[in-house]
Coordinates of C-alpha atoms and ligand atoms in Angstrom, one line a residue:
M1 CA -31.8 37.1 -36.3
S2 CA -31.8 33.8 -38.1
R3 CA -29.4 33.1 -40.8
T4 CA -30.4 32.4 -44.4
P5 CA -29.7 28.8 -45.3
A6 CA -26.5 28.5 -47.3
A7 CA -25.4 31.9 -46.2
R8 CA -21.8 30.8 -45.7
T9 CA -21.5 28.6 -48.8
S10 CA -23.0 31.4 -51.0
V11 CA -20.4 33.9 -49.7
E12 CA -17.6 31.4 -50.2
I13 CA -18.8 30.8 -53.8
A14 CA -19.1 34.5 -54.6
T15 CA -15.6 35.4 -53.4
Q16 CA -13.8 32.9 -55.6
P17 CA -12.6 35.3 -58.4
A18 CA -10.7 37.5 -55.9
S19 CA -9.4 34.4 -54.2
W20 CA -8.1 32.9 -57.4
R21 CA -6.3 36.2 -58.3
R22 CA -4.6 36.1 -54.9
A23 CA -3.6 32.5 -55.5
A24 CA -2.0 33.4 -58.8
E25 CA 0.1 36.0 -57.1
A26 CA 1.1 33.7 -54.3
A27 CA 2.1 30.9 -56.7
A28 CA 4.6 33.2 -58.4
G29 CA 6.6 33.4 -55.2
F30 CA 6.3 29.8 -53.9
E31 CA 9.4 27.6 -54.1
G32 CA 7.7 24.3 -53.3
L33 CA 5.9 23.6 -56.6
P34 CA 7.1 20.6 -58.5
K35 CA 9.9 21.2 -61.0
P36 CA 9.5 20.5 -64.7
G37 CA 10.6 16.9 -65.4
E38 CA 9.8 15.6 -61.9
R39 CA 7.5 12.6 -61.5
V40 CA 4.8 13.7 -59.3
A41 CA 1.8 12.2 -57.4
V42 CA -1.0 14.5 -56.3
T43 CA -3.4 13.4 -53.5
G44 CA -6.3 14.3 -51.3
C45 CA -9.7 13.1 -50.2
G46 CA -13.2 14.1 -51.4
T47 CA -13.2 17.5 -53.2
S48 CA -9.4 17.8 -52.7
W49 CA -8.9 14.5 -54.5
F50 CA -10.9 15.8 -57.5
M51 CA -8.8 18.9 -57.6
A52 CA -5.7 16.7 -57.4
Q53 CA -7.0 14.9 -60.5
A54 CA -7.5 18.1 -62.4
Y55 CA -4.0 19.4 -61.6
A56 CA -2.4 16.1 -62.5
A57 CA -4.0 16.1 -66.0
L58 CA -3.1 19.8 -66.5
R59 CA 0.5 19.3 -65.5
E60 CA 1.0 16.2 -67.7
A61 CA -0.7 17.9 -70.7
A62 CA 1.6 20.9 -70.1
G63 CA 4.6 18.6 -70.7
Q64 CA 6.0 19.2 -67.2
G65 CA 6.3 15.5 -66.3
E66 CA 4.4 12.3 -65.5
T67 CA 1.8 13.2 -62.9
D68 CA -0.6 10.7 -61.2
A69 CA -3.5 11.4 -58.9
F70 CA -4.7 9.2 -56.1
A71 CA -7.2 9.3 -53.3
S72 CA -4.9 9.3 -50.3
S73 CA -6.3 6.0 -49.1
E74 CA -5.5 4.3 -52.4
F75 CA -1.9 5.3 -52.9
P76 CA -0.2 2.4 -54.7
A77 CA 2.4 0.7 -52.4
G78 CA 5.1 0.2 -55.0
R79 CA 5.4 3.6 -56.7
T80 CA 8.3 6.0 -56.3
Y81 CA 7.9 9.7 -57.1
D82 CA 10.1 12.7 -57.0
R83 CA 7.5 14.7 -55.1
V84 CA 4.0 14.2 -53.6
V85 CA 1.6 17.2 -53.6
A86 CA -1.2 16.9 -51.0
I87 CA -4.3 19.1 -51.0
T88 CA -6.1 19.4 -47.7
R89 CA -8.3 22.3 -46.6
S90 CA -8.4 21.2 -42.9
G91 CA -4.9 19.8 -42.6
T92 CA -6.4 17.1 -40.4
T93 CA -7.8 14.4 -42.7
T94 CA -6.6 11.1 -41.4
E95 CA -6.0 9.4 -44.8
V96 CA -3.8 12.3 -46.0
L97 CA -1.8 12.4 -42.7
D98 CA -1.3 8.6 -42.8
L99 CA 0.0 8.7 -46.4
L100 CA 2.4 11.5 -45.7
E101 CA 3.7 9.7 -42.6
R102 CA 4.3 6.6 -44.8
L103 CA 6.2 8.6 -47.4
R104 CA 8.2 10.6 -44.9
G105 CA 11.9 10.6 -45.6
R106 CA 11.4 8.9 -49.0
V107 CA 9.3 11.4 -51.1
P108 CA 9.4 15.2 -50.5
A109 CA 5.9 16.4 -49.7
T110 CA 4.3 19.7 -50.8
V111 CA 1.1 20.5 -49.0
L112 CA -1.6 23.0 -49.8
T113 CA -3.8 23.8 -46.8
A114 CA -6.0 26.5 -45.3
D115 CA -4.9 26.2 -41.7
P116 CA -1.3 26.5 -40.6
K117 CA -2.0 25.3 -37.1
T118 CA -2.8 21.7 -38.1
P119 CA -0.8 18.4 -37.9
V120 CA -0.2 18.4 -41.7
M121 CA 2.4 21.1 -41.2
D122 CA 4.7 18.6 -39.5
A123 CA 4.4 16.2 -42.4
A124 CA 5.3 18.6 -45.1
D125 CA 8.6 19.7 -46.7
A126 CA 7.0 22.7 -48.3
V127 CA 3.6 24.3 -47.4
A128 CA 1.5 26.7 -49.3
V129 CA -1.0 28.2 -46.7
L130 CA -4.0 29.5 -48.6
D131 CA -5.6 30.9 -45.5
W132 CA -7.6 33.6 -47.3
A133 CA -9.5 30.8 -49.0
D134 CA -10.5 29.0 -45.8
E135 CA -14.2 28.3 -45.3
E136 CA -16.7 27.9 -42.6
S137 CA -19.0 25.8 -44.6
V138 CA -18.7 22.0 -44.5
V139 CA -19.1 21.8 -48.2
Q140 CA -15.9 22.9 -50.0
T141 CA -16.0 25.4 -52.8
R142 CA -13.6 28.3 -52.5
F143 CA -10.6 26.5 -50.9
A144 CA -10.7 23.8 -53.6
T145 CA -10.9 26.0 -56.6
T146 CA -8.3 28.3 -55.1
A147 CA -5.9 25.4 -54.6
L148 CA -6.4 24.4 -58.2
A149 CA -5.9 28.0 -59.4
F150 CA -2.7 28.2 -57.4
L151 CA -1.3 25.0 -58.9
R152 CA -2.6 26.0 -62.4
A153 CA -0.9 29.4 -62.2
G154 CA 2.3 27.7 -61.1
L155 CA 2.4 25.8 -64.5
G156 CA 2.8 29.1 -66.3
S157 CA 0.8 29.9 -69.5
L158 CA -0.8 26.8 -71.0
T159 CA -1.6 26.2 -74.6
G160 CA -5.4 26.3 -75.3
L161 CA -6.2 27.5 -71.7
K162 CA -7.0 30.9 -70.4
S163 CA -4.9 32.5 -67.6
V164 CA -6.1 32.3 -64.0
E165 CA -7.0 36.1 -64.4
E166 CA -9.1 35.4 -67.4
A167 CA -10.8 32.5 -65.6
A168 CA -11.6 34.9 -62.7
V169 CA -13.3 37.2 -65.2
D170 CA -15.3 34.3 -66.5
A171 CA -16.2 33.4 -63.0
E172 CA -17.5 36.9 -62.3
L173 CA -19.9 36.4 -65.2
A174 CA -20.8 32.9 -63.9
L175 CA -21.8 34.4 -60.6
T176 CA -24.4 36.7 -62.1
E177 CA -25.8 34.7 -65.1
P178 CA -29.0 32.9 -64.7
L179 CA -28.6 29.2 -64.0
P180 CA -29.5 26.7 -66.8
E181 CA -33.3 26.8 -67.3
A182 CA -33.7 23.1 -66.7
A183 CA -32.3 23.4 -63.2
P184 CA -33.2 23.0 -60.5
A185 CA -36.3 21.2 -61.7
A186 CA -34.4 18.3 -63.3
E187 CA -34.3 15.0 -61.5
Q188 CA -30.8 13.8 -62.5
W189 CA -27.5 15.3 -63.7
T190 CA -24.6 13.7 -65.6
F191 CA -21.4 15.8 -65.6
L192 CA -18.8 15.1 -68.3
G193 CA -15.2 16.2 -68.8
R194 CA -12.0 15.5 -70.8
G195 CA -8.5 15.7 -69.5
W196 CA -8.3 18.1 -66.5
T197 CA -12.0 18.9 -66.7
N198 CA -12.7 15.3 -65.6
G199 CA -11.8 16.4 -62.1
L200 CA -14.2 19.3 -62.4
A201 CA -17.0 17.0 -63.6
L202 CA -16.4 14.8 -60.6
E203 CA -16.4 17.8 -58.3
A204 CA -19.6 19.2 -59.7
A205 CA -21.3 15.8 -59.2
L206 CA -20.0 15.6 -55.7
K207 CA -21.2 19.2 -54.9
M208 CA -24.7 18.4 -56.0
R209 CA -24.7 15.2 -53.9
E210 CA -23.1 16.8 -50.8
A211 CA -25.1 20.0 -50.8
A212 CA -28.5 18.9 -52.2
G213 CA -28.6 15.1 -51.9
A214 CA -29.0 15.0 -55.7
W215 CA -28.7 12.1 -58.0
T216 CA -25.6 12.9 -60.0
E217 CA -23.0 11.0 -62.1
A218 CA -19.7 12.0 -63.7
Y219 CA -17.7 10.4 -66.5
P220 CA -15.1 11.2 -69.1
A221 CA -17.1 12.6 -72.0
M222 CA -16.1 9.9 -74.5
E223 CA -17.4 7.3 -72.1
Y224 CA -20.8 8.7 -72.3
R225 CA -22.0 6.6 -75.2
H226 CA -20.6 3.5 -73.5
G227 CA -23.3 3.4 -70.8
P228 CA -24.2 6.7 -69.1
I229 CA -26.4 7.7 -72.0
A230 CA -28.7 4.8 -70.9
I231 CA -30.1 7.0 -68.1
T232 CA -30.4 10.2 -70.1
G233 CA -33.9 11.3 -71.0
P234 CA -36.5 14.0 -70.4
G235 CA -36.0 15.9 -67.2
R236 CA -32.4 14.8 -67.0
V237 CA -29.4 17.1 -67.7
T238 CA -26.1 16.3 -69.4
W239 CA -23.5 19.0 -68.5
V240 CA -20.3 19.1 -70.4
F241 CA -17.2 20.9 -69.0
G242 CA -15.0 22.4 -71.7
E243 CA -15.2 21.6 -75.4
L244 CA -18.2 19.6 -76.6
P245 CA -17.2 16.4 -78.3
E246 CA -18.5 16.0 -81.8
G247 CA -21.9 14.3 -82.0
L248 CA -22.6 14.5 -78.3
A249 CA -25.2 17.3 -78.6
G250 CA -27.1 15.1 -81.1
D251 CA -26.9 12.1 -78.9
V252 CA -28.3 13.9 -75.9
A253 CA -31.1 15.5 -78.0
R254 CA -32.0 12.1 -79.6
V255 CA -32.9 10.6 -76.2
G256 CA -34.7 13.7 -75.0
G257 CA -32.2 14.9 -72.5
T258 CA -31.1 18.6 -71.8
L259 CA -27.6 19.6 -72.7
V260 CA -25.7 22.3 -70.8
S261 CA -22.4 23.3 -72.4
R262 CA -20.4 26.5 -72.3
P263 CA -17.4 25.9 -74.6
G264 CA -16.0 29.5 -74.5
T265 CA -16.1 29.8 -70.7
D266 CA -13.2 28.7 -68.7
P267 CA -14.1 25.3 -67.2
L268 CA -13.2 26.4 -63.7
A269 CA -15.7 29.3 -64.0
D270 CA -18.3 26.7 -65.2
L271 CA -17.7 24.8 -62.0
V272 CA -18.8 28.0 -60.2
R273 CA -22.1 27.8 -62.0
A274 CA -22.4 24.2 -60.9
Q275 CA -21.7 25.2 -57.3
R276 CA -24.5 27.8 -57.5
L277 CA -26.8 25.2 -58.9
A278 CA -26.0 22.9 -56.0
V279 CA -26.9 25.7 -53.5
A280 CA -30.1 26.6 -55.5
L281 CA -31.2 23.0 -55.5
A282 CA -30.4 22.5 -51.8
E283 CA -32.5 25.6 -51.0
S284 CA -35.4 24.4 -53.2
R285 CA -35.3 21.1 -51.2
G286 CA -35.2 22.8 -47.8
L287 CA -31.6 21.7 -47.2
D288 CA -28.7 23.8 -45.8
P289 CA -25.4 23.2 -47.6
D290 CA -23.6 24.9 -44.8
R291 CA -24.4 21.9 -42.7
P292 CA -25.3 18.9 -45.0
R293 CA -26.5 15.7 -43.4
N294 CA -24.1 12.9 -42.7
L295 CA -21.0 14.9 -43.5
S296 CA -18.4 16.5 -41.4
R297 CA -15.9 19.3 -42.4
S298 CA -13.0 16.9 -42.1
V299 CA -12.9 13.1 -41.6
I300 CA -10.7 12.2 -38.6
L301 CA -10.7 8.4 -38.1
A302 CA -10.1 6.9 -34.7
P303 CA -6.8 5.0 -34.5
Ligands
GLP401 N1 -16.9 16.3 -46.2 C1 -15.5 16.6 -46.4 C2 -15.3 16.9 -47.8 O1 -16.1 18.0 -48.3 C3 -13.8 17.2 -48.1 O2 -13.7 17.4 -49.4 C4 -12.9 16.1 -47.6 C5 -11.4 16.5 -47.7 O3 -11.1 17.4 -46.7 P1 -9.7 18.2 -46.6 O4 -9.5 18.9 -47.8 O5 -9.9 19.0 -45.4 O6 -8.7 17.1 -46.4 O7 -13.2 15.9 -46.3 C6 -14.6 15.5 -45.9 O8 -14.9 14.3 -46.5

């Protein structure tokens, strides 16, 4: 019997609330999280880099210490940190392994991975194995959000932010609600965020590109009027994660664009809606997000 396109990705998306709950439990007993006051760098590639950005902004906003995020290939040569946190589903991504090798003996490394049988285990001082969140699909959904939920839970309760349990409840709703009316007929999507939700906006845009080959962009929300608004118009969607900045709804309406915004919903749950949209759009275009063109599950570069 032939498989429905996107069968794996759809299951992985749908099982995120349970996976986040398990992550929150696991974080409570994990000793390798950065300590308050430590200077921390968070790193990864692709989706994992965007989750790194989200966690870095959350940790710094929580007052737990300076926290930077870098794509593993772009780690600045001269920086020193108390700890590096690497996120890698596969545990085999070359840029992540190279970076950890360079930092070995100088900066303790905490790694979040799905597969305990991979080379990244040798490069880490502390490892959180989130194996229940591992995925068959090339396109990452569940592992990435579970890694972020794990790190977020490890920060304790955060002012102005729901708990991971509450985010999971919002995600259950996000899994059943209809998708925004303008989608998937729209021709272009711009995703906006502020603080930690910038990482989510970048990830939503990447998901739509990876899964559906869509034209997407992502920016900090206050940058929108500095240029991205130039491409907004009829048939184009501006999707805001988290709180809607004052005046933005009017700006989008003035140029004929469609605004999508769910201020009361936990932004991580809103990312689940964007993942569903990516799958819906892929299917409407006859593409299979389980096996997107030109992409592999993990990038392993020849030496
Ligand atoms: N196509 C995949 C991406 O989807 C993934 O986000 C990235 C990081 O992978 P990992 O988290 O396994 O290091 O690798 C590849 O580029």
